Short mmCIF file of C-alpha atoms in Angstrom, two decimals:
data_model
loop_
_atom_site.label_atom_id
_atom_site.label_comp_id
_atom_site.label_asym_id
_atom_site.label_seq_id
_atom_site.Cartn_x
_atom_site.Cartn_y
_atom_site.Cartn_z
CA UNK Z 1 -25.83 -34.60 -17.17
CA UNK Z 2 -25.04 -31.34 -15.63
CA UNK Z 3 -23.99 -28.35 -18.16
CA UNK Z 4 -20.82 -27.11 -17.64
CA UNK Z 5 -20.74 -23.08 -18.09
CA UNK Z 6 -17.83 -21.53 -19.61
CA UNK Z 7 -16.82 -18.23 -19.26
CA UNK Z 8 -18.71 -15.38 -19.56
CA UNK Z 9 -17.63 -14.12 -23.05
CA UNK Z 10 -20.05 -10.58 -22.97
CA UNK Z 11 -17.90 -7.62 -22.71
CA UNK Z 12 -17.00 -6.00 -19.30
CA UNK Z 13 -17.02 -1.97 -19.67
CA UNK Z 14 -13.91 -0.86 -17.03
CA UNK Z 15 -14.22 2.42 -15.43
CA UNK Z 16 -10.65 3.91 -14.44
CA UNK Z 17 -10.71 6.84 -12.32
CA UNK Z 18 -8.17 7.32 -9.51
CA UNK Z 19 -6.73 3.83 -10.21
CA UNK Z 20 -4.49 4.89 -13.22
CA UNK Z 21 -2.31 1.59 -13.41
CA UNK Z 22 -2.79 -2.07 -14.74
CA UNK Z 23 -0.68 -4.02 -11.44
CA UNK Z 24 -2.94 -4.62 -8.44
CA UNK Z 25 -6.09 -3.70 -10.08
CA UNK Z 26 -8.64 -5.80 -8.45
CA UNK Z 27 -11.29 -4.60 -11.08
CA UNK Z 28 -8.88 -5.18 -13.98
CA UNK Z 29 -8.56 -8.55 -12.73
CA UNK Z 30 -12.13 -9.39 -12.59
CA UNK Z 31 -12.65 -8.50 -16.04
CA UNK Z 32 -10.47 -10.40 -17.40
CA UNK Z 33 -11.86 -13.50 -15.43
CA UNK Z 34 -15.04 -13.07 -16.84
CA UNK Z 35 -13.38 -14.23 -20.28
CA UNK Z 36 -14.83 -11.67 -22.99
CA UNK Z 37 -13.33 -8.71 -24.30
CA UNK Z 38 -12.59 -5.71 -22.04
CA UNK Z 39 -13.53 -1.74 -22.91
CA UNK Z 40 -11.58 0.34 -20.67
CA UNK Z 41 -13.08 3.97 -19.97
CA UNK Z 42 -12.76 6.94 -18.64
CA UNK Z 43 -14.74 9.84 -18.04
CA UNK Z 44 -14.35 13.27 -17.88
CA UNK Z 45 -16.92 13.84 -15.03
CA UNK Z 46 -17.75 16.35 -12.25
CA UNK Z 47 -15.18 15.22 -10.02
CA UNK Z 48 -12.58 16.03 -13.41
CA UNK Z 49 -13.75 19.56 -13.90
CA UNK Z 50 -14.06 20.85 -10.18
CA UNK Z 51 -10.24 19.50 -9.62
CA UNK Z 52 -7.78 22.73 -9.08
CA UNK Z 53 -5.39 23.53 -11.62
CA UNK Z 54 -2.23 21.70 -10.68
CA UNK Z 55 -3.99 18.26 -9.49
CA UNK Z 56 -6.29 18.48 -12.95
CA UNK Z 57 -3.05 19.07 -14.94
CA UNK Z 58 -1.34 16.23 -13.33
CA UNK Z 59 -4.37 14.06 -13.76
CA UNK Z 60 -4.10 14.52 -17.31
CA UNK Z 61 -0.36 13.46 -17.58
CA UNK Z 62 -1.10 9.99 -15.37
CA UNK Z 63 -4.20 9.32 -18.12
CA UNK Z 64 -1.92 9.60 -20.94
CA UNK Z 65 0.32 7.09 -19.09
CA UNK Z 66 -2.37 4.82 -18.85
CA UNK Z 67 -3.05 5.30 -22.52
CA UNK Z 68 -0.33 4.12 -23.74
CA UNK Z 69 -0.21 1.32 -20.79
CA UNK Z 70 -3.54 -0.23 -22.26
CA UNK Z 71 -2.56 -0.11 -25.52
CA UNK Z 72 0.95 -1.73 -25.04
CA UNK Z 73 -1.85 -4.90 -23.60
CA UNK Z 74 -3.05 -4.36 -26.91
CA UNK Z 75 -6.43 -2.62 -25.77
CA UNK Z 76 -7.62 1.12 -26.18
CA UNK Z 77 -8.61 3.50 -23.12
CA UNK Z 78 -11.67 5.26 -24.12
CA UNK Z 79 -12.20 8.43 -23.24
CA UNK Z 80 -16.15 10.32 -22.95
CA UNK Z 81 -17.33 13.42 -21.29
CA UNK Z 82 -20.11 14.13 -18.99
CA UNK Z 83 -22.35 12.98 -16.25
CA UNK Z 84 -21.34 8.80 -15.42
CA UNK Z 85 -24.96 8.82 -14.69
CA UNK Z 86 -25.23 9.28 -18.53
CA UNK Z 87 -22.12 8.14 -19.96
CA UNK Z 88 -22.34 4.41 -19.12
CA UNK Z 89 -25.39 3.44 -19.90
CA UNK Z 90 -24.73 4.61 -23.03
CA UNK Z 91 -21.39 2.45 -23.46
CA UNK Z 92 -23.27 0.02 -22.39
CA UNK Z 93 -26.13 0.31 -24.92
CA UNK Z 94 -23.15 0.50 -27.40
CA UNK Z 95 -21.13 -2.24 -26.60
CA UNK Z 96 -23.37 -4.91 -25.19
CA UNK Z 97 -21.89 -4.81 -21.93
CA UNK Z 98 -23.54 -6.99 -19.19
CA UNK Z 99 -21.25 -6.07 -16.42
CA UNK Z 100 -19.25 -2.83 -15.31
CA UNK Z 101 -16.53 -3.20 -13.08
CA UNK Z 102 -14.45 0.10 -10.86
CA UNK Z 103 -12.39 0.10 -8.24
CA UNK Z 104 -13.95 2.19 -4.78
CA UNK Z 105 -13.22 5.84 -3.88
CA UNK Z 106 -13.81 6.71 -0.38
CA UNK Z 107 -14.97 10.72 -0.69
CA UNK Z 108 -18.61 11.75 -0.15
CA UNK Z 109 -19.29 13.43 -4.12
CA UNK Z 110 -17.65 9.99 -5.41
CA UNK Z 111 -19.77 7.74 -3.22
CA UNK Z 112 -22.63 9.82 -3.76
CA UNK Z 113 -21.78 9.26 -8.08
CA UNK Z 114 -21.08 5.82 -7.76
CA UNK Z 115 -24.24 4.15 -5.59
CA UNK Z 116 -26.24 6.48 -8.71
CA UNK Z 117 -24.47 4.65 -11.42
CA UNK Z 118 -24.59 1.19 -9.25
CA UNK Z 119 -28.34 1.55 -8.67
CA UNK Z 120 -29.29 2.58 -12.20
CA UNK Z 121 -27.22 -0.14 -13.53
CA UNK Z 122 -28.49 -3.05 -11.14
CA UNK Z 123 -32.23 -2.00 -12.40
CA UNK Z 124 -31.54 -2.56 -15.85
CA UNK Z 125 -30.22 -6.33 -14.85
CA UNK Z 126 -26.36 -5.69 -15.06
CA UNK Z 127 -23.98 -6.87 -12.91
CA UNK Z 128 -22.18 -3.80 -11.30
CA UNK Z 129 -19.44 -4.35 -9.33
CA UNK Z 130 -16.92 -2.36 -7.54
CA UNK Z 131 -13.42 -3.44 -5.58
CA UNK Z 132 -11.58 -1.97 -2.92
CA UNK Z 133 -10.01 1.15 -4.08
CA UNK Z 134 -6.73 3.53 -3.11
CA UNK Z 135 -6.84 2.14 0.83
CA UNK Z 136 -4.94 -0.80 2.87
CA UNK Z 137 -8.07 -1.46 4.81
CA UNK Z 138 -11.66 -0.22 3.78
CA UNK Z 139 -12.40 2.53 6.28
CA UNK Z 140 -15.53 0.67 8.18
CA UNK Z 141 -13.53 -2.50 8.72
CA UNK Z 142 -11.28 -0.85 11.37
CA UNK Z 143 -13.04 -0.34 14.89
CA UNK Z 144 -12.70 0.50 18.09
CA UNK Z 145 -13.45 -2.46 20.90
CA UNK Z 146 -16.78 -0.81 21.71
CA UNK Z 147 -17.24 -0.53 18.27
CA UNK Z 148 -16.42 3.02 16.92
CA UNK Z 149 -14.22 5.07 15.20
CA UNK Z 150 -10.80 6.05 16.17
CA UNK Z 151 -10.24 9.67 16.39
CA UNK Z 152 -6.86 9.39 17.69
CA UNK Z 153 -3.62 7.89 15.33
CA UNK Z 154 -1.74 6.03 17.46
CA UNK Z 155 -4.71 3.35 18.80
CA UNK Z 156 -5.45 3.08 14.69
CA UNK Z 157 -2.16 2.34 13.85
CA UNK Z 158 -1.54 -0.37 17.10
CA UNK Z 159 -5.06 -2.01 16.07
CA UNK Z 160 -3.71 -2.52 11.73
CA UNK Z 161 0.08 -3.21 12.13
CA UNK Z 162 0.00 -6.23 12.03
CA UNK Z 163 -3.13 -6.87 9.95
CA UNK Z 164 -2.79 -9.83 6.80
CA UNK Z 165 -2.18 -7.07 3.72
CA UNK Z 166 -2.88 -9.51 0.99
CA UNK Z 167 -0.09 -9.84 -1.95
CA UNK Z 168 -0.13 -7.15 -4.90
CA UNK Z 169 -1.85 -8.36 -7.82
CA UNK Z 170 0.40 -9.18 -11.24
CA UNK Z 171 -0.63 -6.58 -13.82
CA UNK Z 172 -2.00 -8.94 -17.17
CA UNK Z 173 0.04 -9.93 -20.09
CA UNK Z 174 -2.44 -8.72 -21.88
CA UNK Z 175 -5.93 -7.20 -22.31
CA UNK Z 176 -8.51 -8.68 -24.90
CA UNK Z 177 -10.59 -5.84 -26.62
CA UNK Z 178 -13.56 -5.45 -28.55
CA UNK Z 179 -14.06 -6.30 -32.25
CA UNK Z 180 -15.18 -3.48 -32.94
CA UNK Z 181 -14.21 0.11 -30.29
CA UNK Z 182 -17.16 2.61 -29.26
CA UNK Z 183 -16.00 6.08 -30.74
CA UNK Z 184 -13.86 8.21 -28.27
CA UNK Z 185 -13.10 11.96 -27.58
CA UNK Z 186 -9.62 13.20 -27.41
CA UNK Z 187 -7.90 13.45 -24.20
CA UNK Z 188 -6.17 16.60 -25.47
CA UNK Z 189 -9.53 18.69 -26.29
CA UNK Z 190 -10.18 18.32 -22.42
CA UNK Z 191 -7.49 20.56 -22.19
CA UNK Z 192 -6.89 19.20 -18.82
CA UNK Z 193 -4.22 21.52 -18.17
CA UNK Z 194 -5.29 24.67 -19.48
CA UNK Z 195 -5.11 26.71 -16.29
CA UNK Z 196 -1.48 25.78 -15.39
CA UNK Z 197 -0.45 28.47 -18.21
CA UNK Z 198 3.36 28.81 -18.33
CA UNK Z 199 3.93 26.75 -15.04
CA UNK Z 200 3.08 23.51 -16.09
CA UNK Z 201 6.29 23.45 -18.10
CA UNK Z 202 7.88 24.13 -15.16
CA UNK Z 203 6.38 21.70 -12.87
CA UNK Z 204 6.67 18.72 -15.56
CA UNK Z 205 10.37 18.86 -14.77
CA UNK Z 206 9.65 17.58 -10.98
CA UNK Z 207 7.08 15.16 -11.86
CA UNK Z 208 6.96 11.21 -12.12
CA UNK Z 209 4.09 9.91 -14.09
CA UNK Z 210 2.93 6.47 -14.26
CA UNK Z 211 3.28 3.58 -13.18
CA UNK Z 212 6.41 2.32 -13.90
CA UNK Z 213 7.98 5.37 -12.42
CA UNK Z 214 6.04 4.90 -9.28
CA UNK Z 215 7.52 1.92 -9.01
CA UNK Z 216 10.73 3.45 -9.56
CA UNK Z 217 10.25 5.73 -7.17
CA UNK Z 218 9.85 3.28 -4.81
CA UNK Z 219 12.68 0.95 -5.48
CA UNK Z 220 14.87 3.93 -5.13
CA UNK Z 221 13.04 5.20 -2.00
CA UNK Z 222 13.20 1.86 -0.14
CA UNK Z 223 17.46 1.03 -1.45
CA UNK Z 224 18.17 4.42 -0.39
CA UNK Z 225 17.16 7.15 1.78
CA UNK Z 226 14.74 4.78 3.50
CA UNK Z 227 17.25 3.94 5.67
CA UNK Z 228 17.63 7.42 7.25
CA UNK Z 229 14.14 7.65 7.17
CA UNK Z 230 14.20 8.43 10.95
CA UNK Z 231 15.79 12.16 10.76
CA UNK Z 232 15.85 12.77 7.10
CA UNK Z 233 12.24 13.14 6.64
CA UNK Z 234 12.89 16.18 8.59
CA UNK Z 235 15.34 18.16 6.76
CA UNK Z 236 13.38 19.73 3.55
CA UNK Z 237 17.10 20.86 1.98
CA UNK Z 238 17.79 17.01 1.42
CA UNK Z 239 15.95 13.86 -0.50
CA UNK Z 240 14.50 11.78 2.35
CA UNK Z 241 11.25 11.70 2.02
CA UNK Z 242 9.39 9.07 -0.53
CA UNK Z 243 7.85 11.62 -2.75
CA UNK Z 244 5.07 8.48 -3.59
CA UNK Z 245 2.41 10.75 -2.42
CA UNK Z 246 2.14 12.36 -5.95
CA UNK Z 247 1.59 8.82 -7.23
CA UNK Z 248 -0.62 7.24 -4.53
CA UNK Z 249 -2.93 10.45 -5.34
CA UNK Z 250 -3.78 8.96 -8.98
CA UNK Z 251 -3.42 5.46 -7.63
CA UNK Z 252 -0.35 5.03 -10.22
CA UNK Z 253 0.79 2.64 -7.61
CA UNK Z 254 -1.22 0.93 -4.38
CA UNK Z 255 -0.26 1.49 -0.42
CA UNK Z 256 -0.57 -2.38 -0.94
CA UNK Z 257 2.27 -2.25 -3.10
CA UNK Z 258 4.04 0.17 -0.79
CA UNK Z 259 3.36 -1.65 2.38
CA UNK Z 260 4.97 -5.23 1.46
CA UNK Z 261 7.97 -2.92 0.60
CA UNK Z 262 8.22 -1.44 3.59
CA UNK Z 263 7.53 -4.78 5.25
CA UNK Z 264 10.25 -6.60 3.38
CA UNK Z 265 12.60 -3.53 4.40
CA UNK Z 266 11.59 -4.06 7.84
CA UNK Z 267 12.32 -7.86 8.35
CA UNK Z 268 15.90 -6.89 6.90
CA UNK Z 269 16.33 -4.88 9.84
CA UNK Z 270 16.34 -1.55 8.03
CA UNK Z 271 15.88 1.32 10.96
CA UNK Z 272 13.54 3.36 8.44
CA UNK Z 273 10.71 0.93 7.64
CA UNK Z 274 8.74 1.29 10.62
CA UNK Z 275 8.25 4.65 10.11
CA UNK Z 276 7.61 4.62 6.55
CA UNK Z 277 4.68 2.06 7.60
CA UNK Z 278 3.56 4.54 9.95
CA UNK Z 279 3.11 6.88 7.18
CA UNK Z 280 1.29 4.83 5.15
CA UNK Z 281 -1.68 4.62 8.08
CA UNK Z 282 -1.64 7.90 9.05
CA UNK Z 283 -2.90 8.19 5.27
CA UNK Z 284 -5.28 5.80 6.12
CA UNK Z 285 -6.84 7.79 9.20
CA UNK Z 286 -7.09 10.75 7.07
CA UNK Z 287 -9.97 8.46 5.12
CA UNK Z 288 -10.87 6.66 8.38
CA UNK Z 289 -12.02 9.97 9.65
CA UNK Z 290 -13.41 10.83 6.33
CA UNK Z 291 -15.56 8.22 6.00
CA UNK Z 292 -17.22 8.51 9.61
CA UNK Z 293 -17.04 12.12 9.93
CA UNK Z 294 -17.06 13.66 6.01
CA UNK Z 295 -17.70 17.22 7.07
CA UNK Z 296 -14.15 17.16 7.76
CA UNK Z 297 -13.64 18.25 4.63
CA UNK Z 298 -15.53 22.02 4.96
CA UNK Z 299 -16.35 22.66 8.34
CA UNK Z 300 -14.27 22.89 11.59
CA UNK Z 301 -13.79 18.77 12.62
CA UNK Z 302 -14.32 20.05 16.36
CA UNK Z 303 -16.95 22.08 16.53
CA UNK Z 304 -16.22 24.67 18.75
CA UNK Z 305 -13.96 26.15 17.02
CA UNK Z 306 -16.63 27.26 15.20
CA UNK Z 307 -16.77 30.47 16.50
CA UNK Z 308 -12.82 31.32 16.41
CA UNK Z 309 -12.61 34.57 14.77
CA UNK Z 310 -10.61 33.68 11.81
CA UNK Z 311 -10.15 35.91 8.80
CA UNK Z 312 -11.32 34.69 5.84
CA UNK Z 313 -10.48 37.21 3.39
CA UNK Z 314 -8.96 35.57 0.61
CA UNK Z 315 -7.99 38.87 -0.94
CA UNK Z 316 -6.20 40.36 2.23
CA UNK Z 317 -2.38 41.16 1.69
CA UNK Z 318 -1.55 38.93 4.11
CA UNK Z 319 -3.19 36.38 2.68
CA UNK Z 320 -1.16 37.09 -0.97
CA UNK Z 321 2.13 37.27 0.51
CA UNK Z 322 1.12 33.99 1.99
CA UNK Z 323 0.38 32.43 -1.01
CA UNK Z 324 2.90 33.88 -3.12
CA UNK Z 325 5.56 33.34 -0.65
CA UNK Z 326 6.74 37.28 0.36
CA UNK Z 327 6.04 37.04 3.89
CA UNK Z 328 9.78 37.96 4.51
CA UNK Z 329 10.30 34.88 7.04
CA UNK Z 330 12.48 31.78 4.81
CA UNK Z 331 11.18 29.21 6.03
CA UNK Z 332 7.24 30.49 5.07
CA UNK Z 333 8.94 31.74 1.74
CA UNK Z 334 10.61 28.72 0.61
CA UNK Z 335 7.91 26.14 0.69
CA UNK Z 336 5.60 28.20 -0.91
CA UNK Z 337 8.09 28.77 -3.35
CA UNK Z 338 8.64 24.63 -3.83
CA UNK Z 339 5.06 24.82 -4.13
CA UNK Z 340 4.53 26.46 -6.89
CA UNK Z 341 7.44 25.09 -8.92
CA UNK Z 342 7.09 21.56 -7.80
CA UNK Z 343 3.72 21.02 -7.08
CA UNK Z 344 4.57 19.19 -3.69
CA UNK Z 345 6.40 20.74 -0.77
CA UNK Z 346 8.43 19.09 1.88
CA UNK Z 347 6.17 17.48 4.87
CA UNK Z 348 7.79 19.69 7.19
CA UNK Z 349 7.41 22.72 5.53
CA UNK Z 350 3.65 21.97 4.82
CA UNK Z 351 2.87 21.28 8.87
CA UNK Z 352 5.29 25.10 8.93
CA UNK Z 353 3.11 27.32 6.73
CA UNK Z 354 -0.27 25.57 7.46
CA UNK Z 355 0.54 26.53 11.28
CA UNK Z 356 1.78 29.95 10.18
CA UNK Z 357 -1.29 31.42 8.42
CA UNK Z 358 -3.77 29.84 10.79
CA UNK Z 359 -1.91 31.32 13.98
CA UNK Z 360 0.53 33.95 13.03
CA UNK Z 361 -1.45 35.32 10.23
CA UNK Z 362 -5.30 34.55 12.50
CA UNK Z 363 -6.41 33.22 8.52
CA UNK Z 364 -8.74 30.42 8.26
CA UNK Z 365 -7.64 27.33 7.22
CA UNK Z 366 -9.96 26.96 4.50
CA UNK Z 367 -8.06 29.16 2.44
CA UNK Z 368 -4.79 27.57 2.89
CA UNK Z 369 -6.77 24.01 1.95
CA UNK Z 370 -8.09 25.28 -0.88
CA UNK Z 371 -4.82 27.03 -2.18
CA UNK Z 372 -3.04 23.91 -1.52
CA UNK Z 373 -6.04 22.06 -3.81
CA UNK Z 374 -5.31 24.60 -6.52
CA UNK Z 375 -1.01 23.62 -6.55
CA UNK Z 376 -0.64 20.45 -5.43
CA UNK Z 377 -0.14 17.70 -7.84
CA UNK Z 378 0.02 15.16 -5.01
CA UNK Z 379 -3.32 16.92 -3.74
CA UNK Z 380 -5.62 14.22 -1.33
CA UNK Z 381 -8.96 15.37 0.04
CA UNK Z 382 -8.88 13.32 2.71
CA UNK Z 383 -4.83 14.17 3.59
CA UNK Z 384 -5.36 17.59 2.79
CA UNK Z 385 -8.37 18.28 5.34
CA UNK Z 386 -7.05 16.55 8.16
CA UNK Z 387 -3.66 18.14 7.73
CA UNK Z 388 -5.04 21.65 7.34
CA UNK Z 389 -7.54 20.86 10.95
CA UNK Z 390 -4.41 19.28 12.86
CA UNK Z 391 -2.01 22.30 11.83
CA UNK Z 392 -4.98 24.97 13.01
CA UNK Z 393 -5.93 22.85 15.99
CA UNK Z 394 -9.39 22.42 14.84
CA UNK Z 395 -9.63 19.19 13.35
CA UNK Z 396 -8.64 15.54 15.39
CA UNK Z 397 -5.73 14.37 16.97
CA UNK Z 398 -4.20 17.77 17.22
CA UNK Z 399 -2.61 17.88 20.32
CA UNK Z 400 -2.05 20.76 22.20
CA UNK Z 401 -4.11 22.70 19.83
CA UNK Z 402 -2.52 26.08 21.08
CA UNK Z 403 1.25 24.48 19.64
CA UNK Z 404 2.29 27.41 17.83
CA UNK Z 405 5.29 26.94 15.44
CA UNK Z 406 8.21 28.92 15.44
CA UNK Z 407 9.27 29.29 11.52
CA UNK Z 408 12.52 30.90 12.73
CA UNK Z 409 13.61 28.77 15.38
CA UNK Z 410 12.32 25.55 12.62
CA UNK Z 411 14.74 26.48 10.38
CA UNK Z 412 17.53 27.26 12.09
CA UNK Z 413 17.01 23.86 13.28
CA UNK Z 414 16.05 21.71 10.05
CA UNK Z 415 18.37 23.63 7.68
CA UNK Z 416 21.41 24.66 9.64
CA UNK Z 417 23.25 25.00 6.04
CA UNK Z 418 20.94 27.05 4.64
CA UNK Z 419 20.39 24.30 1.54
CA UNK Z 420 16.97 24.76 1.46
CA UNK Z 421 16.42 28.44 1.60
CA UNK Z 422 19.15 28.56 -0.90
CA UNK Z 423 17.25 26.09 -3.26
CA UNK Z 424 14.22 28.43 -3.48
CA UNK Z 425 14.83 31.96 -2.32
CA UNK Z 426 16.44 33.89 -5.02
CA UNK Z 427 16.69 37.19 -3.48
CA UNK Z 428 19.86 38.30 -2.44
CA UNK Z 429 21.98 35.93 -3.59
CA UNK Z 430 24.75 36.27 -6.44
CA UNK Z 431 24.21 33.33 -8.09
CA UNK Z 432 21.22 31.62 -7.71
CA UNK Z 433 20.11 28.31 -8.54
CA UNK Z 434 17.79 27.08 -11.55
CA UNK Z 435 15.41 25.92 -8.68
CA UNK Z 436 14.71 29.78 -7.11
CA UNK Z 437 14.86 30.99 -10.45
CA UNK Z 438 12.19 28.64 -11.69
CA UNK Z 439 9.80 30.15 -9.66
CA UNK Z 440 9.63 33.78 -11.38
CA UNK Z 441 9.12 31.91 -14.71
CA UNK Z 442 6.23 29.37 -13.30
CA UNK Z 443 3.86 32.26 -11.41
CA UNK Z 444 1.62 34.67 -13.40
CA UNK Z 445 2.82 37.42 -14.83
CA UNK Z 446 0.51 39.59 -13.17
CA UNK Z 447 2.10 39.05 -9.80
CA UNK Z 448 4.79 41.65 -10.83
CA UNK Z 449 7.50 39.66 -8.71
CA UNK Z 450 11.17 38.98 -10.55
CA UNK Z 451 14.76 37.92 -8.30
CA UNK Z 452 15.61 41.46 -8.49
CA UNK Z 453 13.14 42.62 -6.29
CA UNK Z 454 14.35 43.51 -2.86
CA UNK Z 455 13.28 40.09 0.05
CA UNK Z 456 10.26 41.58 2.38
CA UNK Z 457 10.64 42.42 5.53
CA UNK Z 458 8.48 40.11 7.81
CA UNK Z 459 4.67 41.07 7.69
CA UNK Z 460 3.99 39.15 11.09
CA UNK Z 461 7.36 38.24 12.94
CA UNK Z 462 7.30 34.72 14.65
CA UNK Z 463 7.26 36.71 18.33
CA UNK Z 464 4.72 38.64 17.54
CA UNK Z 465 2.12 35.79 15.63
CA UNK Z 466 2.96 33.46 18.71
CA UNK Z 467 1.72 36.23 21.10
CA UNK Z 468 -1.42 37.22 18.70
CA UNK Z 469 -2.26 33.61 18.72
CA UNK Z 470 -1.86 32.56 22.24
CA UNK Z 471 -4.12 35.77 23.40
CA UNK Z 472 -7.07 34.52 21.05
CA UNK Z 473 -6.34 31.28 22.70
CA UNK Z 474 -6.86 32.21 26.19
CA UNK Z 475 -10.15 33.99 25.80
CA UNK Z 476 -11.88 30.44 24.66
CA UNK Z 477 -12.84 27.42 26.06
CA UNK Z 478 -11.65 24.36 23.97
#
């Protein structure tokens, strides 16, 4: 007679990283197929410590979320610092694990971690297993009809519209734990957001943590302004835009999750779904590209602009009035402003002062990436890099790369009321809102800046960057 084999009743260690939710977790899922108890981890590794301030402080709010997620399933999240390399094997020695289970991250220091752990793990005669991760489609499925990469949007997008998105998995009723819990550190001596200082408190008012609010967030997104989708994206004064990006970032909710939304929006006719799907792959390229060409992330994507005599003097004034938004032009002014009080800034304003510093300013975009890696709490590698190369020109898809950006003549057009300058430029105005005000409480003191001081006149006016620009441009062959 043959044996029948049960399940699998050894424990299954889960690693959560960028996955910080319990619906449509393929890895989740597994582990609870196998049938024994489940010890959910995470660690506190290099790619924790090297994060920028605002993304590592944000981090830490979305693992608390999960914290109390897992134990509402009746489980514990266990939390350990140092090298994976070193950490699991140890749980694992600890707990009697025989498999370890992760969902996939697509950046070249994560890869590099995880085929380490997955190798090391595999030689000891454990089963370890990781799922698809944070993407709609894993970057090497997607190819061109002579079998390459796209390096062009639109051709991606035509070839995956109508790919089968498979249905987002139910998060469990509950999760079965161990008899007996390995020890854990507290998440609060990581002091994950020790280098926001005073403006975490300030940015905590803008945030949505978690999952459920992701979902919120969504709901509201796809009922609402979803519908105007079209030309409200474009006008930073007013609430058109999804604002998920904060929560894909931590994988607090799934494109998956996202993209049946959208589609469901779309077979009700609404005008807006389209391009909300849109958006969705054009996060996908960013990863597309960053799987087959990962230097995107440091060096110039096309490489002759190699030699374009960019500044890259982070400690240049106009660099710092940049960054701490006192370039005297309101458009410039006002995102960086949202910036730093939000931790996000509209999508407009972000292609606005990306194109700014590179071309009015002659400053190279690695500065402006990594100050935007240090604020935002929606930061992306892989959406950051490629939106930092296509504002300078240098990077893929960004056509004409001599497209210089008028900041004036922007928004005059996108904020004809004057909402959004109003929302984060204090200076000269009588009254000014909690939002502009908010921003001299959230920056360091040592910036000496307060709504009485008198608004800057422009250090490079939009004429005279355009013309700058446009005479680098014509002495090189692109």
């Amino acid at each position: 007679l043959a044996v029948c084999e049960g399940p699998d009743m050894t424990p299954t260690l889960l690693w959560f990283r960028r996955d910080l939710r319990l619906q449509d977790h393929a890895a989740l899922t597994a582990a609870l197929a196998r049938g024994g108890p489940v010890i959910a981890v995470f660690i506190c590794d290099a790619q924790v410590e090297t994060l920028g301030s605002a993304p590592k402080w944000r981090l830490g709010q979305g693992i608390a979320a999960l914290q109390k997620a897992v134990a509402d399933k009746g489980n514990r999240l266990i939390f350990r610092r140092g090298a994976a390399i070193d950490v699991i094997p140890k749980l694992v020695e600890e707990t009697g694990a025989t498999a370890v289970y992760w969902q996939r991250s697509y950046d070249p220091a994560s890869q590099a971690r995880d085929a380490e752990v997955k190798a090391f793990l595999s030689a000891m005669g454990l089963e370890a297993k990781s799922f698809k991760g944070h993407l709609l489609f894993e970057p090497w499925t997607v190819q061109t009809k002579l079998g390459g990469f796209y390096k062009v949007y639109t051709p991606l997008w035509k070839a995956v519209r109508c790919r089968e998105v498979p249905e987002p998995l139910p998060a469990p009723t509950r999760i079965p734990g161990p008899e007996t819990y390995p020890s854990s550190e507290a998440l609060g001596a990581w002091g994950l957001g020790r280098a926001m200082q005073r403006g975490a408190a300030i940015v905590e008012r803008y945030a949505r943590v978690g999952a459920d609010l992701a979902q919120e967030r969504l709901a509201e997104f796809t009922s609402g302004a979803l519908r105007h989708c079209g030309e409200g994206r474009d006008i930073p004064g007013e609430d058109g835009t999804s604002k998920l990006a904060e929560n894909l970032a931590l994988g607090e909710i799934t494109p998956a999750q996202c993209w049946h939304a959208g589609q469901a929006e779309l077979n009700r006719g609404n005008p807006g779904a389209e391009i909300f799907l849109k958006e969705l792959v054009w996060r996908e390229f960013a990863y597309h590209l960053l799987h087959h060409t990962p230097q995107i992330l440091k060096r110039n994507w096309k490489l002759a602009w190699d030699a374009f005599p960019w500044s890259e003097e982070a400690s240049s004034a106009k660099f710092t009035a940049w960054k701490t938004g006192r370039t005297g032009l309101e458009f410039i002014d006002a995102a960086m402003r949202e910036l730093y009080v939000t931790g996000t800034m509209h999508n407009r304003g972000r292609m606005i002062v990306a194109s700014y510093l590179t071309k009015h300013l002659m400053t190279h975009w690695r500065l402006g990436q990594a100050w935007f890696e240090d604020c935002l709490i929606d930061w992306d590698p892989a959406s950051n890099a490629m939106g930092w190369q296509w504002a300078a020109g240098s990077g893929p898809d960004a056509a004409p790369y001599f497209r210089v950006f008028n900041p004036e003549t922007q928004i005059e057009k996108f904020d004809a009321d004057r909402r959004y300058r109003k929302m984060w430029i204090a200076e000269g105005q009588a009254n000014p809102p909690a939002s502009a005000l908010q921003y001299f409480d959230a920056i360091p003191r040592s910036w000496g800046l307060s709504a009485q001081s008198a608004y800057p006149a422009p250090i490079v006016s939009a004429k005279e960057g355009r013309e700058i620009a446009l005479s680098f441009y014509k002495t090189r062959d692109f």
